[in-house]
Tab-separated table of C-alpha atoms in Angstrom:
chain	number	residue	atom	x	y	z
A	201	MET	CA	-24.507	-3.229	8.220
A	202	THR	CA	-20.857	-2.863	7.461
A	203	GLN	CA	-19.389	-5.936	5.759
A	204	THR	CA	-15.804	-6.062	4.692
A	205	PRO	CA	-15.153	-6.855	0.860
A	206	ALA	CA	-15.198	-10.344	-0.479
A	207	PHE	CA	-12.161	-11.101	-2.461
A	208	ILE	CA	-13.140	-13.262	-5.387
A	209	LEU	CA	-10.423	-15.465	-7.022
A	210	VAL	CA	-11.540	-16.404	-10.572
A	211	ARG	CA	-10.302	-19.672	-11.863
A	212	PRO	CA	-7.226	-19.821	-9.846
A	213	GLN	CA	-4.732	-22.536	-10.975
A	214	MET	CA	-2.285	-23.333	-8.210
A	215	GLY	CA	-3.475	-24.399	-4.694
A	216	GLU	CA	-0.284	-22.645	-3.180
A	217	ASN	CA	-1.442	-19.240	-4.621
A	218	ILE	CA	-5.007	-19.743	-3.092
A	219	GLY	CA	-3.377	-20.451	0.155
A	220	ALA	CA	-0.967	-17.362	-0.206
A	221	ALA	CA	-3.990	-15.243	-1.037
A	222	ALA	CA	-5.808	-16.253	2.218
A	223	ARG	CA	-2.691	-15.497	4.258
A	224	ALA	CA	-2.297	-12.104	2.407
A	225	MET	CA	-5.971	-11.299	3.204
A	226	LEU	CA	-5.842	-12.212	6.761
A	227	ASN	CA	-2.675	-10.065	7.319
A	228	PHE	CA	-5.064	-7.073	6.816
A	229	GLY	CA	-8.002	-8.407	8.526
A	230	LEU	CA	-10.149	-9.634	5.467
A	231	ASP	CA	-11.465	-13.273	5.664
A	232	ARG	CA	-14.364	-13.282	3.024
A	233	MET	CA	-13.028	-15.286	0.174
A	234	ARG	CA	-14.962	-16.616	-2.783
A	235	ILE	CA	-13.565	-18.819	-5.445
A	236	VAL	CA	-14.932	-19.669	-8.940
A	237	GLY	CA	-13.953	-22.704	-10.854
A	238	PRO	CA	-10.627	-23.517	-9.057
A	239	ARG	CA	-8.568	-25.594	-11.752
A	240	ASP	CA	-7.785	-28.406	-9.427
A	241	GLY	CA	-11.047	-28.668	-7.556
A	242	TRP	CA	-12.032	-28.195	-4.001
A	243	PRO	CA	-11.001	-28.706	-1.365
A	244	ASN	CA	-7.337	-28.284	-2.249
A	245	GLU	CA	-4.483	-29.688	-0.002
A	246	ARG	CA	-1.940	-27.366	-1.204
A	247	ALA	CA	-4.000	-24.460	-0.688
A	248	VAL	CA	-4.683	-25.576	2.891
A	249	ALA	CA	-0.837	-26.347	3.535
A	250	LEU	CA	0.054	-22.955	2.177
A	251	ALA	CA	-2.497	-21.039	4.045
A	252	SER	CA	-1.343	-22.472	7.533
A	253	GLY	CA	-2.687	-20.017	10.127
A	254	ALA	CA	-5.184	-18.614	7.651
A	255	GLY	CA	-6.949	-21.973	7.049
A	256	ARG	CA	-10.129	-20.632	8.343
A	257	VAL	CA	-10.428	-18.299	5.418
A	258	LEU	CA	-10.471	-21.247	2.980
A	259	ASP	CA	-13.021	-23.124	5.376
A	260	ALA	CA	-15.309	-20.270	5.156
A	261	ALA	CA	-14.891	-19.841	1.461
A	262	MET	CA	-17.841	-19.726	-1.047
A	263	VAL	CA	-16.846	-21.913	-4.052
A	264	ARG	CA	-18.876	-22.004	-7.090
A	265	ASP	CA	-18.579	-22.829	-10.941
A	266	GLU	CA	-19.719	-19.630	-12.200
A	267	LEU	CA	-18.684	-16.055	-11.603
A	268	ASN	CA	-22.281	-14.899	-11.547
A	269	ALA	CA	-23.086	-17.069	-8.677
A	270	VAL	CA	-20.450	-15.398	-6.358
A	271	CYS	CA	-21.553	-12.039	-7.592
A	272	GLU	CA	-25.462	-12.503	-6.857
A	273	ASP	CA	-25.642	-10.664	-3.529
A	274	LEU	CA	-22.853	-8.086	-4.337
A	275	ASN	CA	-23.936	-4.448	-4.852
A	276	TYR	CA	-20.502	-3.209	-6.458
A	277	VAL	CA	-17.705	-5.395	-8.059
A	278	PHE	CA	-14.144	-4.258	-8.886
A	279	ALA	CA	-11.975	-6.223	-11.228
A	280	THR	CA	-8.229	-6.179	-10.968
A	281	THR	CA	-6.257	-6.100	-14.216
A	282	ALA	CA	-2.798	-5.434	-15.377
A	283	ARG	CA	-3.312	-4.511	-18.806
A	284	ALA	CA	-5.734	-1.888	-20.218
A	285	ARG	CA	-8.791	-3.452	-21.764
A	286	ASP	CA	-10.904	-2.349	-24.639
A	287	LEU	CA	-13.656	-1.601	-22.502
A	288	THR	CA	-15.411	1.669	-21.235
A	289	LYS	CA	-15.108	1.316	-17.430
A	290	PRO	CA	-13.836	3.574	-14.644
A	291	VAL	CA	-10.108	2.521	-13.684
A	292	MET	CA	-9.086	3.232	-10.322
A	293	THR	CA	-5.749	3.081	-8.212
A	294	PRO	CA	-5.998	0.577	-5.371
A	295	GLU	CA	-6.213	3.555	-3.065
A	296	ARG	CA	-9.240	5.151	-4.803
A	297	ALA	CA	-10.854	1.852	-5.226
A	298	MET	CA	-10.514	0.993	-1.484
A	299	GLU	CA	-11.782	4.469	-0.609
A	300	HIS	CA	-14.783	3.965	-2.508
A	301	ALA	CA	-15.222	0.456	-1.212
A	302	ARG	CA	-15.174	1.874	2.472
A	303	ALA	CA	-17.895	4.324	1.229
A	304	LEU	CA	-19.968	1.678	-0.106
A	305	THR	CA	-19.770	-0.728	2.805
A	306	ALA	CA	-20.258	2.034	5.202
A	307	SER	CA	-23.735	2.647	3.587
A	308	GLY	CA	-24.443	-1.166	3.820
A	309	GLN	CA	-23.469	-2.197	0.335
A	310	LYS	CA	-21.649	-5.473	-0.276
A	311	VAL	CA	-18.558	-5.174	-2.297
A	312	GLY	CA	-16.324	-7.707	-4.159
A	313	VAL	CA	-13.035	-7.650	-5.782
A	314	MET	CA	-12.124	-9.989	-8.438
A	315	PHE	CA	-8.714	-11.468	-9.088
A	316	GLY	CA	-7.852	-13.381	-12.250
A	317	PRO	CA	-6.040	-16.633	-12.932
A	318	GLU	CA	-2.201	-16.633	-12.542
A	319	ARG	CA	-1.057	-16.645	-16.090
A	320	ALA	CA	-3.716	-14.838	-18.312
A	321	GLY	CA	-5.658	-12.668	-15.659
A	322	LEU	CA	-9.327	-11.976	-15.908
A	323	GLU	CA	-10.996	-12.494	-19.399
A	324	ASN	CA	-12.774	-9.526	-20.872
A	325	GLU	CA	-16.088	-11.484	-20.234
A	326	ASP	CA	-15.271	-11.556	-16.467
A	327	ILE	CA	-14.425	-7.844	-16.403
A	328	VAL	CA	-17.782	-6.935	-18.215
A	329	ARG	CA	-19.343	-8.102	-14.943
A	330	ALA	CA	-17.550	-5.418	-12.781
A	331	ASP	CA	-18.589	-1.802	-12.052
A	332	ALA	CA	-15.040	-0.733	-12.138
A	333	ILE	CA	-11.522	-1.719	-12.725
A	334	ILE	CA	-8.527	-1.624	-10.281
A	335	SER	CA	-5.201	-1.139	-11.798
A	336	VAL	CA	-2.005	-1.121	-9.499
A	337	PRO	CA	0.432	1.594	-10.656
A	338	VAL	CA	3.247	-0.698	-11.403
A	339	ASN	CA	6.425	0.406	-13.278
A	340	PRO	CA	5.422	0.037	-16.843
A	341	GLU	CA	8.845	-1.322	-17.675
A	342	PHE	CA	8.569	-4.205	-15.119
A	343	PRO	CA	5.001	-5.035	-14.188
A	344	SER	CA	5.103	-8.575	-12.621
A	345	LEU	CA	2.733	-8.656	-9.735
A	346	ASN	CA	1.621	-12.172	-9.028
A	347	LEU	CA	-1.818	-13.325	-7.626
A	348	ALA	CA	-1.163	-13.129	-4.103
A	349	GLN	CA	0.873	-9.862	-4.231
A	350	CYS	CA	-2.099	-8.228	-6.085
A	351	VAL	CA	-4.336	-9.543	-3.393
A	352	LEU	CA	-1.815	-8.268	-0.724
A	353	LEU	CA	-1.574	-4.697	-1.864
A	354	THR	CA	-5.292	-4.441	-2.280
A	355	ALA	CA	-6.120	-5.800	1.202
A	356	TYR	CA	-3.160	-3.545	2.521
A	357	GLU	CA	-5.017	-0.655	0.930
A	358	TRP	CA	-8.236	-1.540	2.694
A	359	LYS	CA	-6.660	-1.757	6.034
A	360	ARG	CA	-4.442	1.328	5.512
A	361	GLN	CA	-7.605	3.500	5.208
A	362	ASP	CA	-9.204	2.435	8.590
A	363	GLY	CA	-7.478	5.154	10.312
A	364	ASP	CA	-6.869	3.077	13.455
A	365	VAL	CA	-3.066	3.250	13.364
A	366	PRO	CA	-1.540	6.584	14.087
A	367	PRO	CA	1.035	7.516	11.250
A	368	GLU	CA	3.931	8.179	13.690
A	369	VAL	CA	4.315	7.560	17.228
A	370	LEU	CA	7.509	7.892	19.432
A	371	GLU	CA	7.929	4.539	20.903
A	372	LEU	CA	9.324	5.528	24.450
A	373	ALA	CA	9.725	1.779	25.671
A	374	GLY	CA	8.700	2.877	29.083
A	375	ALA	CA	10.890	5.945	29.141
A	376	ARG	CA	9.417	9.491	29.465
A	377	LEU	CA	10.632	12.543	27.567
A	378	ALA	CA	12.822	14.961	29.381
A	379	GLU	CA	11.276	17.904	30.867
A	380	GLY	CA	12.577	21.354	30.182
A	381	GLN	CA	14.326	21.546	33.500
A	382	ASP	CA	16.298	18.196	32.843
A	383	VAL	CA	17.589	19.909	29.597
A	384	ASP	CA	18.320	23.102	31.476
A	385	LYS	CA	20.502	21.327	34.031
A	386	LEU	CA	22.434	19.301	31.241
A	387	LEU	CA	23.122	22.432	29.320
A	388	GLU	CA	24.324	24.223	32.311
A	389	ARG	CA	26.649	21.397	33.100
A	390	LEU	CA	27.894	21.271	29.684
A	391	VAL	CA	28.378	24.925	29.240
A	392	THR	CA	30.159	25.342	32.391
A	393	ALA	CA	32.667	22.474	31.722
A	394	LEU	CA	33.199	23.791	28.110
A	395	ASP	CA	33.547	27.320	29.261
A	396	ALA	CA	36.246	26.299	31.760
A	397	ARG	CA	38.137	24.884	28.952
A	398	ARG	CA	37.945	27.991	26.722
A	399	PHE	CA	35.547	26.204	24.181
A	400	PHE	CA	33.559	29.346	23.522
A	401	TRP	CA	36.229	31.112	21.412
A	402	PRO	CA	36.925	33.475	19.869
A	403	GLU	CA	34.988	35.854	22.160
A	404	HIS	CA	32.653	37.432	19.495
A	405	LYS	CA	31.347	34.091	18.507
A	406	ALA	CA	30.763	32.755	21.987
A	407	ASP	CA	26.979	33.675	22.066
A	408	SER	CA	26.099	32.100	18.957
A	409	MET	CA	28.242	28.848	19.791
A	410	ARG	CA	26.212	28.632	22.919
A	411	ALA	CA	22.905	29.169	21.146
A	412	ASN	CA	23.828	26.455	18.613
A	413	LEU	CA	24.649	24.087	21.396
A	414	GLU	CA	21.308	24.823	23.154
A	415	ASN	CA	19.486	24.607	19.877
A	416	MET	CA	20.849	21.066	19.440
A	417	LEU	CA	20.052	19.749	22.764
A	418	ARG	CA	16.590	21.274	22.700
A	419	ARG	CA	15.886	19.712	19.199
A	420	LEU	CA	16.799	16.384	20.179
A	421	PRO	CA	13.879	14.116	21.447
A	422	LEU	CA	15.975	13.240	24.698
A	423	THR	CA	14.358	11.265	27.370
A	424	GLU	CA	14.916	11.837	31.026
A	425	THR	CA	17.174	8.820	31.065
A	426	ASP	CA	19.103	10.186	28.123
A	427	THR	CA	19.837	13.506	30.189
A	428	ARG	CA	21.274	11.373	33.081
A	429	THR	CA	23.493	9.298	30.822
A	430	LEU	CA	24.630	12.611	29.081
A	431	HIS	CA	25.376	14.061	32.674
A	432	GLY	CA	27.690	10.948	33.209
A	433	VAL	CA	29.225	11.162	29.851
A	434	ILE	CA	30.277	14.949	30.524
A	435	ARG	CA	31.466	14.225	34.167
A	436	HIS	CA	33.658	11.368	33.006
A	437	LEU	CA	35.059	13.367	30.003
A	438	ALA	CA	35.632	16.245	32.120
A	439	ASP	CA	36.809	15.019	35.607
A	440	ARG	CA	37.938	11.502	35.492
A	441	PRO	CA	41.440	10.522	34.763
A	442	VAL	CA	42.296	8.120	31.955
A	443	ARG	CA	42.626	4.606	33.402
A	444	GLU	CA	46.336	3.312	33.194
A	445	ASP	CA	45.626	-0.407	33.626
B	262	MET	CA	19.882	15.623	-6.321
B	263	THR	CA	17.064	13.363	-5.622
B	264	GLN	CA	18.043	9.602	-5.398
B	265	THR	CA	15.513	6.875	-4.651
B	266	PRO	CA	15.863	4.894	-1.300
B	267	ALA	CA	18.286	2.107	-0.940
B	268	PHE	CA	16.651	-1.062	0.268
B	269	ILE	CA	19.109	-2.873	2.477
B	270	LEU	CA	18.642	-6.534	2.915
B	271	VAL	CA	20.352	-7.589	6.276
B	272	ARG	CA	21.730	-11.105	6.411
B	273	PRO	CA	19.302	-12.578	3.996
B	274	GLN	CA	19.005	-16.276	4.062
B	275	MET	CA	17.343	-17.844	1.105
B	276	GLY	CA	18.602	-16.646	-2.499
B	277	GLU	CA	14.906	-16.943	-3.693
B	278	ASN	CA	13.845	-14.294	-1.338
B	279	ILE	CA	16.580	-11.900	-2.551
B	280	GLY	CA	15.445	-12.371	-6.032
B	281	ALA	CA	11.949	-11.893	-5.159
B	282	ALA	CA	12.668	-8.600	-3.247
B	283	ALA	CA	14.573	-7.421	-6.516
B	284	ARG	CA	11.390	-8.002	-8.426
B	285	ALA	CA	9.179	-6.292	-5.814
B	286	MET	CA	11.464	-3.287	-5.861
B	287	LEU	CA	11.521	-2.969	-9.709
B	288	ASN	CA	7.697	-3.402	-9.900
B	289	PHE	CA	7.484	0.027	-8.287
B	290	GLY	CA	10.653	1.487	-9.910
B	291	LEU	CA	13.205	1.152	-7.069
B	292	ASP	CA	16.625	-0.270	-8.052
B	293	ARG	CA	18.984	0.383	-5.317
B	294	MET	CA	19.724	-2.713	-3.361
B	295	ARG	CA	22.219	-3.209	-0.636
B	296	ILE	CA	22.930	-6.583	0.919
B	297	VAL	CA	24.606	-7.218	4.254
B	298	GLY	CA	26.225	-10.525	4.905
B	299	PRO	CA	24.119	-12.756	2.615
B	300	ARG	CA	24.197	-16.402	4.261
B	301	ASP	CA	24.759	-18.191	1.162
B	302	GLY	CA	27.619	-15.834	-0.339
B	303	TRP	CA	27.357	-13.707	-3.248
B	304	PRO	CA	26.646	-13.825	-6.097
B	305	ASN	CA	23.843	-16.324	-5.572
B	306	GLU	CA	22.553	-18.245	-8.302
B	307	ARG	CA	18.987	-18.767	-6.841
B	308	ALA	CA	18.533	-15.099	-6.289
B	309	VAL	CA	19.363	-14.572	-10.144
B	310	ALA	CA	16.949	-17.260	-11.105
B	311	LEU	CA	14.154	-15.847	-9.137
B	312	ALA	CA	14.859	-12.197	-9.957
B	313	SER	CA	14.602	-12.956	-13.674
B	314	GLY	CA	13.668	-9.554	-15.183
B	315	ALA	CA	14.989	-7.823	-12.351
B	316	GLY	CA	18.390	-9.168	-12.521
B	317	ARG	CA	19.930	-5.780	-13.044
B	318	VAL	CA	18.989	-4.763	-9.496
B	319	LEU	CA	21.127	-7.617	-8.227
B	320	ASP	CA	24.099	-6.785	-10.593
B	321	ALA	CA	24.092	-3.300	-9.355
B	322	ALA	CA	23.660	-4.196	-5.663
B	323	MET	CA	26.326	-3.216	-3.166
B	324	VAL	CA	27.152	-6.114	-0.986
B	325	ARG	CA	29.153	-6.039	2.292
B	326	ASP	CA	29.977	-7.890	5.365
B	327	GLU	CA	28.987	-5.169	7.819
B	328	LEU	CA	25.756	-3.074	8.111
B	329	ASN	CA	27.792	0.119	8.944
B	330	ALA	CA	29.522	-0.409	5.628
B	331	VAL	CA	26.288	0.049	3.552
B	332	CYS	CA	25.137	2.958	5.682
B	333	GLU	CA	27.983	5.093	5.477
B	334	ASP	CA	26.862	7.415	2.821
B	335	LEU	CA	23.038	7.467	4.109
B	336	ASN	CA	21.565	10.565	5.834
B	337	TYR	CA	18.567	8.615	7.201
B	338	VAL	CA	17.753	5.087	7.718
B	339	PHE	CA	14.555	3.327	8.501
B	340	ALA	CA	14.343	-0.286	9.918
B	341	THR	CA	11.293	-2.360	9.269
B	342	THR	CA	10.296	-4.591	12.296
B	343	ALA	CA	7.196	-6.592	12.933
B	344	ARG	CA	7.302	-6.714	16.875
B	345	ALA	CA	7.593	-3.628	18.980
B	346	ARG	CA	11.195	-3.273	20.586
B	347	ASP	CA	12.572	-2.047	23.702
B	348	LEU	CA	13.997	1.089	22.143
B	349	THR	CA	13.119	4.701	22.217
B	350	LYS	CA	12.590	5.393	18.506
B	351	PRO	CA	9.970	6.942	16.144
B	352	VAL	CA	7.649	4.328	14.771
B	353	MET	CA	5.809	5.036	11.497
B	354	THR	CA	3.623	3.416	9.090
B	355	PRO	CA	4.905	2.762	5.631
B	356	GLU	CA	2.828	5.620	4.389
B	357	ARG	CA	4.223	8.044	6.720
B	358	ALA	CA	7.780	6.719	6.395
B	359	MET	CA	7.699	7.083	2.653
B	360	GLU	CA	6.147	10.507	2.884
B	361	HIS	CA	9.218	11.316	5.078
B	362	ALA	CA	11.545	9.575	2.645
B	363	ARG	CA	10.295	11.703	-0.306
B	364	ALA	CA	10.761	14.948	1.883
B	365	LEU	CA	14.391	13.788	2.661
B	366	THR	CA	15.349	12.735	-0.727
B	367	ALA	CA	13.861	15.934	-2.262
B	368	SER	CA	16.219	18.015	-0.180
B	369	GLY	CA	19.101	15.907	-1.252
B	370	GLN	CA	19.349	13.410	1.474
B	371	LYS	CA	20.111	9.662	1.041
B	372	VAL	CA	17.716	7.469	2.527
B	373	GLY	CA	17.955	3.624	3.307
B	374	VAL	CA	15.434	1.127	4.441
B	375	MET	CA	16.603	-2.061	6.348
B	376	PHE	CA	14.854	-5.361	6.064
B	377	GLY	CA	15.756	-8.199	8.356
B	378	PRO	CA	16.451	-11.835	7.792
B	379	GLU	CA	13.590	-14.179	7.202
B	380	ARG	CA	13.137	-16.007	10.390
B	381	ALA	CA	14.050	-13.494	12.968
B	382	GLY	CA	13.908	-10.013	11.618
B	383	LEU	CA	16.351	-7.414	12.516
B	384	GLU	CA	18.281	-7.689	15.639
B	385	ASN	CA	18.166	-4.853	18.259
B	386	GLU	CA	21.822	-3.976	17.348
B	387	ASP	CA	20.787	-3.389	13.861
B	388	ILE	CA	17.844	-1.315	14.747
B	389	VAL	CA	19.810	0.998	17.026
B	390	ARG	CA	21.536	2.038	13.664
B	391	ALA	CA	18.293	3.315	12.399
B	392	ASP	CA	16.690	6.808	12.761
B	393	ALA	CA	13.099	5.510	12.691
B	394	ILE	CA	11.277	2.255	12.620
B	395	ILE	CA	8.668	1.263	9.839
B	396	SER	CA	5.871	-1.066	11.245
B	397	VAL	CA	3.359	-2.310	8.828
B	398	PRO	CA	-0.081	-2.122	10.422
B	399	VAL	CA	-0.987	-5.908	10.081
B	400	ASN	CA	-3.809	-7.729	11.702
B	401	PRO	CA	-2.384	-8.294	15.228
B	402	GLU	CA	-3.990	-11.728	15.477
B	403	PHE	CA	-2.270	-12.681	12.191
B	404	PRO	CA	0.974	-10.764	11.246
B	405	SER	CA	2.815	-13.092	8.958
B	406	LEU	CA	4.370	-10.785	6.220
B	407	ASN	CA	7.501	-12.254	4.609
B	408	LEU	CA	10.692	-10.591	3.555
B	409	ALA	CA	9.564	-9.987	-0.265
B	410	GLN	CA	6.067	-8.785	0.951
B	411	CYS	CA	7.422	-6.390	3.172
B	412	VAL	CA	9.794	-5.039	0.422
B	413	LEU	CA	6.714	-5.018	-1.842
B	414	LEU	CA	4.596	-2.868	0.499
B	415	THR	CA	7.289	-0.437	1.224
B	416	ALA	CA	8.056	-0.128	-2.430
B	417	TYR	CA	4.480	0.263	-3.261
B	418	GLU	CA	4.235	3.136	-0.697
B	419	TRP	CA	7.102	4.932	-2.307
B	420	LYS	CA	5.577	4.826	-5.631
B	421	ARG	CA	1.884	5.390	-4.503
B	422	GLN	CA	2.955	8.832	-3.270
B	423	ASP	CA	4.672	10.101	-6.592
B	424	GLY	CA	1.442	11.471	-7.792
B	425	ASP	CA	2.034	10.480	-11.233
B	426	VAL	CA	-1.029	8.155	-11.575
B	427	PRO	CA	-4.647	9.816	-11.303
B	428	PRO	CA	-6.583	8.068	-8.756
B	429	GLU	CA	-9.633	7.487	-11.084
B	430	VAL	CA	-10.006	7.843	-14.818
B	431	LEU	CA	-12.890	6.651	-17.100
B	432	GLU	CA	-11.326	4.426	-19.636
B	433	LEU	CA	-13.290	5.241	-22.766
B	434	ALA	CA	-11.458	2.694	-25.053
B	435	GLY	CA	-11.774	5.169	-28.024
B	436	ALA	CA	-15.507	5.982	-27.226
B	437	ARG	CA	-16.716	9.503	-26.300
B	438	LEU	CA	-19.080	10.378	-23.552
B	439	ALA	CA	-22.487	11.439	-24.808
B	440	GLU	CA	-23.411	14.944	-25.312
B	441	GLY	CA	-26.467	16.268	-23.514
B	442	GLN	CA	-28.420	16.213	-26.943
B	443	ASP	CA	-27.548	12.591	-27.311
B	444	VAL	CA	-29.437	11.763	-23.879
B	445	ASP	CA	-32.215	14.438	-24.783
B	446	LYS	CA	-33.096	12.494	-27.899
B	447	LEU	CA	-32.857	8.927	-25.931
B	448	LEU	CA	-34.969	10.393	-23.323
B	449	GLU	CA	-37.805	11.764	-25.738
B	450	ARG	CA	-37.808	8.449	-27.652
B	451	LEU	CA	-38.179	6.581	-24.362
B	452	VAL	CA	-40.727	8.729	-22.781
B	453	THR	CA	-42.800	8.901	-26.009
B	454	ALA	CA	-42.887	5.094	-26.323
B	455	LEU	CA	-43.738	4.477	-22.692
B	456	ASP	CA	-46.405	7.304	-22.794
B	457	ALA	CA	-48.201	5.773	-25.594
B	458	ARG	CA	-48.319	2.446	-23.464
B	459	ARG	CA	-49.683	4.296	-20.336
B	460	PHE	CA	-46.479	3.647	-18.388
B	461	PHE	CA	-46.625	6.948	-16.639
B	462	TRP	CA	-49.629	6.019	-14.315
B	463	PRO	CA	-51.253	6.972	-12.063
B	464	GLU	CA	-51.693	10.655	-13.380
B	465	HIS	CA	-50.464	12.273	-10.222
B	466	LYS	CA	-47.300	10.343	-10.060
B	467	ALA	CA	-46.497	10.890	-13.837
B	468	ASP	CA	-44.152	13.897	-13.268
B	469	SER	CA	-42.126	12.297	-10.748
B	470	MET	CA	-41.831	9.007	-12.717
B	471	ARG	CA	-40.563	11.006	-15.820
B	472	ALA	CA	-38.074	12.818	-13.454
B	473	ASN	CA	-36.846	9.541	-12.039
B	474	LEU	CA	-36.463	8.228	-15.615
B	475	GLU	CA	-34.553	11.278	-16.604
B	476	ASN	CA	-32.263	11.355	-13.429
B	477	MET	CA	-31.432	7.791	-14.165
B	478	LEU	CA	-30.321	8.383	-17.735
B	479	ARG	CA	-28.548	11.528	-16.793
B	480	ARG	CA	-26.619	10.031	-13.948
B	481	LEU	CA	-25.339	6.918	-15.951
B	482	PRO	CA	-21.877	7.668	-17.741
B	483	LEU	CA	-23.271	6.736	-21.193
B	484	THR	CA	-21.059	7.022	-24.102
B	485	GLU	CA	-22.510	8.307	-27.532
B	486	THR	CA	-22.247	4.599	-28.646
B	487	ASP	CA	-24.507	3.480	-25.622
B	488	THR	CA	-27.099	6.113	-26.460
B	489	ARG	CA	-27.154	4.590	-30.055
B	490	THR	CA	-27.431	1.216	-28.742
B	491	LEU	CA	-30.342	2.251	-26.419
B	492	HIS	CA	-32.206	3.617	-29.231
B	493	GLY	CA	-31.891	0.429	-31.001
B	494	VAL	CA	-33.240	-1.528	-27.928
B	495	ILE	CA	-36.203	0.721	-27.379
B	496	ARG	CA	-37.166	0.583	-31.099
B	497	HIS	CA	-36.979	-3.097	-31.111
B	498	LEU	CA	-38.707	-3.482	-27.891
B	499	ALA	CA	-41.429	-1.207	-28.959
B	500	ASP	CA	-41.958	-1.573	-32.608
B	501	ARG	CA	-40.866	-4.969	-33.871
B	502	PRO	CA	-42.702	-8.091	-33.909
B	503	VAL	CA	-41.646	-11.149	-32.079
B	504	ARG	CA	-39.870	-13.526	-34.385
B	505	GLU	CA	-41.851	-16.810	-34.970
B	506	ASP	CA	-39.130	-18.961	-36.433
């Protein structure tokens, strides 16, 4: 049974940040939150206010006093840290970590990711509990991610790797791409109009000028509508008198 | 000449968000900000306050009234949007977009990424100006990214693809991994102690039990220190009397 990772907030301080973390999770389809020893108790009004649409993540959250109590059923636990620690432990980018998390959950393992309190981050005694460390590759001269940002990036990496979204599509907004013959006709009109006006000159360059023009039109991802628009543009430029009003 | 992408804030409203965007950029090593028509004028005290350590991004920002004025020198411009638009345009994930941006900048092209105002996002007339659209693959049932979050994810994707950070390392914290002979000796002590206590029983399973034990020890990424610790553990368990005080 595949189960999405649980995100574990360890001793979070500000309710606002718990709410923002819930939103960041749900933005990328994650809804299993666990909370250890929230400073201001539970439930927390400010967390609910900030979570707004993501309130159901808070409603369903497991809240305990001790880290071990929220890790009991987990097979693999990551700890997010900014600084290097004096511990022997695998350190992964969010990318590699979520790749590993996907492999684990696909084989039925339950995965958790710990996030530390706002100021200090996780203590070494929390990190000892983890199988591996996640470290976001921030600019070493300016590493200032906050709790909700760290949650956001990790959740994004989880979602990014699901392969559901094609990396690139041409949004056609109801249009369809021009067929070869649409471009043929456009090219013919353009070349005829230009030729009549001695555009292809000097003579010995005429062939390569025509080829360049064709190459441009073939290379552009024109829609059928675009080709009709361009027919009109050429016709007006070439044939219509300038209005005198 | 490789130049990192310019991030263009189009008609941003709250100074706080401009400051937060500057921080998000600098977290991932980006420092070229351009701002079009900031609602509350420029400079903006609240932007400076929120940017704190990233103030130099604001100091160096190009600020203009019109979008075209900040795009003049750019070869390729992305527009970030949440909703699909009624425009024929390539739509890319942040991943693909920053991959493309890296290819463009590597060949000396100048790249920009537009981000819309907080509430409404970019207008269609802004998006027409772009070569392609970036759409973050958020949960369609809960797509609530704010301006600074969108900047953060895009900047993260830029940085993620630089290949500077190994996806996974074993942090050894000064330790060194055990050598084969360290594990040999540990295994020998363990097997001898267990054998003396008839652990490998019944007889016909003894070989596979020994193999499983060895497989476990060989599979664990033990340091040399770990093997010494485990020698002590075995010795104490096997040979030392329980304290009676």
